[in-house]
Tab-separated table of C-alpha atoms in Angstrom:
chain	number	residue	atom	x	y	z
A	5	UNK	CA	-6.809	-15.703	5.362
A	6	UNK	CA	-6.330	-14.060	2.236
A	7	UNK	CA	-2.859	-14.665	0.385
A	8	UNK	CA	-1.552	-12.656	-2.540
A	9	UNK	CA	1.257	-14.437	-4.845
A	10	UNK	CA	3.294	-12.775	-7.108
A	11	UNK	CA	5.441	-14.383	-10.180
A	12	UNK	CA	8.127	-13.827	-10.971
A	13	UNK	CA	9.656	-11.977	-8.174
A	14	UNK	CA	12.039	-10.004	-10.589
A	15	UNK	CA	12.380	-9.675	-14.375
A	16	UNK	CA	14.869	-8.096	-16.994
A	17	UNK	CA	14.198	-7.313	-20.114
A	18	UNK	CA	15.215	-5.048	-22.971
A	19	UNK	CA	13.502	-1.926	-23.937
A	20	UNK	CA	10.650	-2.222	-26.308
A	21	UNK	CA	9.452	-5.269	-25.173
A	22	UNK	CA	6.038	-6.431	-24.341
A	23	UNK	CA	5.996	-7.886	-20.798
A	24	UNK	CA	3.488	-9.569	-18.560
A	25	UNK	CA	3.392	-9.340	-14.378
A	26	UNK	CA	1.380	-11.838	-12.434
A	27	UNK	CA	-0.783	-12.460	-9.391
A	28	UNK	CA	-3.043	-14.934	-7.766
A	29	UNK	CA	-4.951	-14.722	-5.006
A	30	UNK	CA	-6.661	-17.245	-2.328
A	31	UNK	CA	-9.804	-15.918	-1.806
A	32	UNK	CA	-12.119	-15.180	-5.038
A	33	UNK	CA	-14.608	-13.165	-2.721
A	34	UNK	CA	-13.146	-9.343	-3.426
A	35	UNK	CA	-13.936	-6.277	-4.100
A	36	UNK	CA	-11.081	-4.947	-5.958
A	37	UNK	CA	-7.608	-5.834	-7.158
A	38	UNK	CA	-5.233	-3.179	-7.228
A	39	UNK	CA	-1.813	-2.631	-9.273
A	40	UNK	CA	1.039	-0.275	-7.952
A	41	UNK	CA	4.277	0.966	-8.497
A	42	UNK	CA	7.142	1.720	-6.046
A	43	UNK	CA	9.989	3.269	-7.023
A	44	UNK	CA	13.104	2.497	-4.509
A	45	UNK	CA	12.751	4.603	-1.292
A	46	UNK	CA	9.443	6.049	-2.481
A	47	UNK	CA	5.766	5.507	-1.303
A	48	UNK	CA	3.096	3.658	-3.715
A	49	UNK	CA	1.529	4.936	-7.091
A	50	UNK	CA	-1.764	3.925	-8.041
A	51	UNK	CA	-1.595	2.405	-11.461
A	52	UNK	CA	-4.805	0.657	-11.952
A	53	UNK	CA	-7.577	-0.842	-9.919
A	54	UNK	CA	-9.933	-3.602	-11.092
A	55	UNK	CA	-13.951	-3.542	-9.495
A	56	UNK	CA	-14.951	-7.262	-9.190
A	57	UNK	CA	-17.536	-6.597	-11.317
A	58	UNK	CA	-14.726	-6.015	-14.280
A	59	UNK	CA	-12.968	-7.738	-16.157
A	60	UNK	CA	-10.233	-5.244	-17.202
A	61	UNK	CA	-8.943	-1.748	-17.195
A	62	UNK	CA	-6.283	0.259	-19.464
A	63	UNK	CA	-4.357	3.262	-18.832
A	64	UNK	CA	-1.826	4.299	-21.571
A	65	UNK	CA	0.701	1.436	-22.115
A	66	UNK	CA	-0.878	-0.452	-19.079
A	67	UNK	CA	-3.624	-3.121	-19.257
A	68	UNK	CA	-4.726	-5.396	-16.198
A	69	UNK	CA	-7.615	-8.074	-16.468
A	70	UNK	CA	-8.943	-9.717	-13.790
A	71	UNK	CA	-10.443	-13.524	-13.421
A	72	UNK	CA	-11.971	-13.361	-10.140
A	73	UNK	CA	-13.120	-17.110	-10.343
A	74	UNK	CA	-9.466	-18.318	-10.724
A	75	UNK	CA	-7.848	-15.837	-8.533
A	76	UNK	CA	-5.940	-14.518	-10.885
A	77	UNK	CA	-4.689	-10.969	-12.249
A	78	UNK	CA	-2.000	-10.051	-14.980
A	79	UNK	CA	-0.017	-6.786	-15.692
A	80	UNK	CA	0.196	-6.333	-19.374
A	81	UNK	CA	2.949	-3.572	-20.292
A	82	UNK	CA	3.408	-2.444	-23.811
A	83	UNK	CA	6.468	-1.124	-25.716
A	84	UNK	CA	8.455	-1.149	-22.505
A	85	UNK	CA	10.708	1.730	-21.183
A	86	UNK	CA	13.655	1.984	-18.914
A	87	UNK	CA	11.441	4.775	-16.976
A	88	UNK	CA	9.004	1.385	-16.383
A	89	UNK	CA	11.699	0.356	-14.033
A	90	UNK	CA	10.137	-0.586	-10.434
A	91	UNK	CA	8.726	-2.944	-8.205
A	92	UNK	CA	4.978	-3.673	-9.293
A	93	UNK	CA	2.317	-4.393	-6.750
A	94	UNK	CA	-0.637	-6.114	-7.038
A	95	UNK	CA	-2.914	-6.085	-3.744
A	96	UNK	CA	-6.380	-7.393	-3.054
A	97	UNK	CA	-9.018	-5.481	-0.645
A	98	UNK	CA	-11.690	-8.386	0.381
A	99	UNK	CA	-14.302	-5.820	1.635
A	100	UNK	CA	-16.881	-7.732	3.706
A	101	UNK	CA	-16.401	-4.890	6.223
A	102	UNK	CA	-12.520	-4.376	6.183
A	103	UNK	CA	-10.789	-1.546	4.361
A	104	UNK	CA	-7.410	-3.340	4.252
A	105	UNK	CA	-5.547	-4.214	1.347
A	106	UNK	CA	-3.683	-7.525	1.439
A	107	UNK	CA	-0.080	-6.846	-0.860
A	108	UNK	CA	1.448	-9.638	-2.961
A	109	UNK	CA	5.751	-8.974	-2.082
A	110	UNK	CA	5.657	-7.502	-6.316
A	111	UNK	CA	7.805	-8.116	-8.922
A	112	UNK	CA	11.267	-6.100	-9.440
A	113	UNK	CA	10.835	-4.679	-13.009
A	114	UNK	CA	14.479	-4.044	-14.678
A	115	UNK	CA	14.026	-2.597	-18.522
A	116	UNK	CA	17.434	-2.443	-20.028
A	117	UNK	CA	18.303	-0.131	-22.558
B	2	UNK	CA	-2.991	18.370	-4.995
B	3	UNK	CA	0.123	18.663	-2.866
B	4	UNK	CA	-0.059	14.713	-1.884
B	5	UNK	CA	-0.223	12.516	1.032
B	6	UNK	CA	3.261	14.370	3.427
B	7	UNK	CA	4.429	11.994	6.041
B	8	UNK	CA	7.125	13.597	8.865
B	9	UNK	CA	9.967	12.483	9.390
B	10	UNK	CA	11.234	10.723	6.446
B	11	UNK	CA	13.617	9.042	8.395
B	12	UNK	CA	14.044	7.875	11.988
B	13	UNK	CA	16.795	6.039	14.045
B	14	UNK	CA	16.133	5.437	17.385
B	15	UNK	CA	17.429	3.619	20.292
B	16	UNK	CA	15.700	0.142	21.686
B	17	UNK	CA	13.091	1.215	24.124
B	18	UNK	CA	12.476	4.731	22.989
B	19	UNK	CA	8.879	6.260	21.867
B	20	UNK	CA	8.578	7.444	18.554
B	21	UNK	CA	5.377	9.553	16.448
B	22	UNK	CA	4.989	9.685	13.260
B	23	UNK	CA	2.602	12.514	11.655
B	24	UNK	CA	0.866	12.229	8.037
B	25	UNK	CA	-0.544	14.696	6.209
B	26	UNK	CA	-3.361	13.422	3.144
B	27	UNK	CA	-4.307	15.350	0.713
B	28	UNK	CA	-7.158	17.949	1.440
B	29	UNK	CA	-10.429	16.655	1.266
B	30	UNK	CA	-9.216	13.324	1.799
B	31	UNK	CA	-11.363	11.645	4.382
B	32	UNK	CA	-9.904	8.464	4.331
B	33	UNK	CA	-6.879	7.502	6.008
B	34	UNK	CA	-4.680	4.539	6.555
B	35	UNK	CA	-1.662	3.805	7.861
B	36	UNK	CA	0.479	0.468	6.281
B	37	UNK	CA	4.165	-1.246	7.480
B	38	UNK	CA	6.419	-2.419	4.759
B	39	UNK	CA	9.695	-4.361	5.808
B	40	UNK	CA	12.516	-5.208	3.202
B	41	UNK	CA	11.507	-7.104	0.287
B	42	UNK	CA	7.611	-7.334	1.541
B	43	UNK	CA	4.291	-5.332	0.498
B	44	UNK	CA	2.724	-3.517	2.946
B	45	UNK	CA	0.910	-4.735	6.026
B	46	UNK	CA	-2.579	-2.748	7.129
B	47	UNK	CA	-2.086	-1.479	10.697
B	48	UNK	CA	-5.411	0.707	10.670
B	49	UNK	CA	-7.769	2.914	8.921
B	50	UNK	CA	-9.719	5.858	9.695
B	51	UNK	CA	-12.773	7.474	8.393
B	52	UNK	CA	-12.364	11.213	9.289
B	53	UNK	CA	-11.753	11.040	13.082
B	54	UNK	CA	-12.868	7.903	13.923
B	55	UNK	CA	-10.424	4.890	13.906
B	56	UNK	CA	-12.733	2.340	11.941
B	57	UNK	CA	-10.387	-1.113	11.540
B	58	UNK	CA	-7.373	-2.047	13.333
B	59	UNK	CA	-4.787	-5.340	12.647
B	60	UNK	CA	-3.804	-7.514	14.998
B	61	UNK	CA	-0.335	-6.253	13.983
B	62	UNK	CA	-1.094	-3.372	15.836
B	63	UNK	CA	-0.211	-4.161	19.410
B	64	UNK	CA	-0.408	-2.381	22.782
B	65	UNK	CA	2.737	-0.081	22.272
B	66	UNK	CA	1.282	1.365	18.781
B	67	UNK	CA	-1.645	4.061	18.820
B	68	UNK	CA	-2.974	6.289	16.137
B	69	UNK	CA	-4.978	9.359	16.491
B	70	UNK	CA	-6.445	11.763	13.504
B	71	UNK	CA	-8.068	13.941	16.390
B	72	UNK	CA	-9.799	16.322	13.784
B	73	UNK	CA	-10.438	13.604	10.699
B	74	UNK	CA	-7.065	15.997	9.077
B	75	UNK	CA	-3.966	15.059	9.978
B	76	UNK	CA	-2.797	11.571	11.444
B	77	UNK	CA	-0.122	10.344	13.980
B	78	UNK	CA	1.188	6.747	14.857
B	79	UNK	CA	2.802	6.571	18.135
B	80	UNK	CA	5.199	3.393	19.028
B	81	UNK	CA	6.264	3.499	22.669
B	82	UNK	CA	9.216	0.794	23.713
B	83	UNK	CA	10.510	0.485	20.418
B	84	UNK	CA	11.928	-2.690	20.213
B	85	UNK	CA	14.706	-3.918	16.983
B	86	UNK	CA	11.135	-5.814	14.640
B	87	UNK	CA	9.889	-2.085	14.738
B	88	UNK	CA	11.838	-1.441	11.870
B	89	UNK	CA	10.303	-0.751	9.062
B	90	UNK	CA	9.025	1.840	6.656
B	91	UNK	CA	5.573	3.429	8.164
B	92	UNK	CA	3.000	4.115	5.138
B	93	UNK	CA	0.289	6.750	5.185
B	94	UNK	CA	-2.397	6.624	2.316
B	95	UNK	CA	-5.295	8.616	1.753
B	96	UNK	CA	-8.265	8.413	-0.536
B	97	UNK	CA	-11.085	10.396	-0.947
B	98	UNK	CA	-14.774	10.353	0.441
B	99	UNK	CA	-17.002	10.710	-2.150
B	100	UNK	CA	-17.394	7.505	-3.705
B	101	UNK	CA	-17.003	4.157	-1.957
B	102	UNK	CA	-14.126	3.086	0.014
B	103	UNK	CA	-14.028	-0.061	-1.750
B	104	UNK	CA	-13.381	1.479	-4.985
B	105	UNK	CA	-11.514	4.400	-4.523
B	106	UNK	CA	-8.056	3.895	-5.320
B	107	UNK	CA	-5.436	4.377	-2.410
B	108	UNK	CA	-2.435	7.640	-2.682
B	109	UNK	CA	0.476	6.975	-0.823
B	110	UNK	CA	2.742	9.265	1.095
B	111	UNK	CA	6.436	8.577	0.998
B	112	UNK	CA	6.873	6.643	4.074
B	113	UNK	CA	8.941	7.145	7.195
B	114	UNK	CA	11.911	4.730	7.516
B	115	UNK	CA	12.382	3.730	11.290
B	116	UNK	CA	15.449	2.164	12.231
B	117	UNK	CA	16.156	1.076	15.793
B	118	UNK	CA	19.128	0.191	17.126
């Protein structure tokens, strides 16, 4: 059964810095790795999401690789912003004839200004 | 693009009642899924359907849950004999149908938050 991990479960830090989220997985055989964003009381955003054929993908300040081999994903966010504030999500869709995603419990993003 | 619109946003209810949820994807969506997400958790996968037809179900999704998308447009999840663990928030995502389900990146609605009491 596939198991997504993610470290740390919550992080502060002041605005304008660089900051780093991170996942594993259990099971190297995916399809894609996904990262979202949920504001408090709010649904999921889409922020990126990595084929298993990639390595990496960018949008704006955002940047997530992917080492299927290790099980392993990071979150790279640049110049962060109090805005960034969130929970981050990183889930996992193993494919082999399921469509369902298997969610890491994210980490609690605080940016302080 | 009007998003993924999921009625009621919030629901208390007694132990034992039934309860429906409805979701609304976005147009042209074809894809549809429906995801639980307690306190401090990521969502769980209940099922997914592929215009009307109910493709995957959990095993979370026992005998007193049922979901229906009777035209492949809108959705509803049913939960009949609520009992206290229903609680939750109720997820609908929808993504669309012309490129492959495994890479087409989930939208979310805004959840319904069921409490029972």
């Amino acid at each position: 059964k596939q198991e997504v991990t993610q470290i740390p479960a919550a992080l502060s830090v002041p605005e304008g810095e660089n900051l780093v989220l991170n996942c594993s997985f259990t099971d190297s055989a995916i399809y894609n790795l996904q990262w979202f964003r949920q504001d408090p009381g709010k649904g999921l955003t889409s922020l990126l999401l990595i084929q298993s054929s990639q390595r990496e993908q960018t949008s704006g300040r955002l940047n997530a690789s992917l080492d299927k081999s290790s099980g392993r994903s990071t979150l790279y966010i640049a110049a962060s912003q109090p805005g960034d504030s969130a929970t981050y999500l990183c889930a996992v869709l193993d494919g082999a004839g399921s469509y369902q995603l298997t969610f890491g419990k994210g980490t609690k993003l605080s940016v302080i200004p | 693009d009007t998003g993924v619109s999921q009625d009621p946003r919030h629901k208390i209810t007694k132990r034992g009642q039934n309860v429906t949820f409805r979701c609304d994807p976005i147009s042209e969506h074809n894809r549809l899924y429906w995801y639980r997400q307690t306190l401090g958790q990521g969502p769980e996968f209940l099922t997914y359907f592929q215009n009307e037809a109910q493709l995957e179900k959990s095993r979370l999704l026992s005998d007193r849950f049922s979901a229906e998308r009777p035209k492949g447009s809108f959705s509803t999840l049913e939960i009949q004999r609520t009992e206290q663990g229903d609680s939750a928030m109720y997820l609908c995502a929808s993504s669309p149908g012309h490129s492959s389900a495994y890479n087409s990146p989930l939208h979310f609605g805004n959840g319904t938050r069921l409490t029972v009491t």
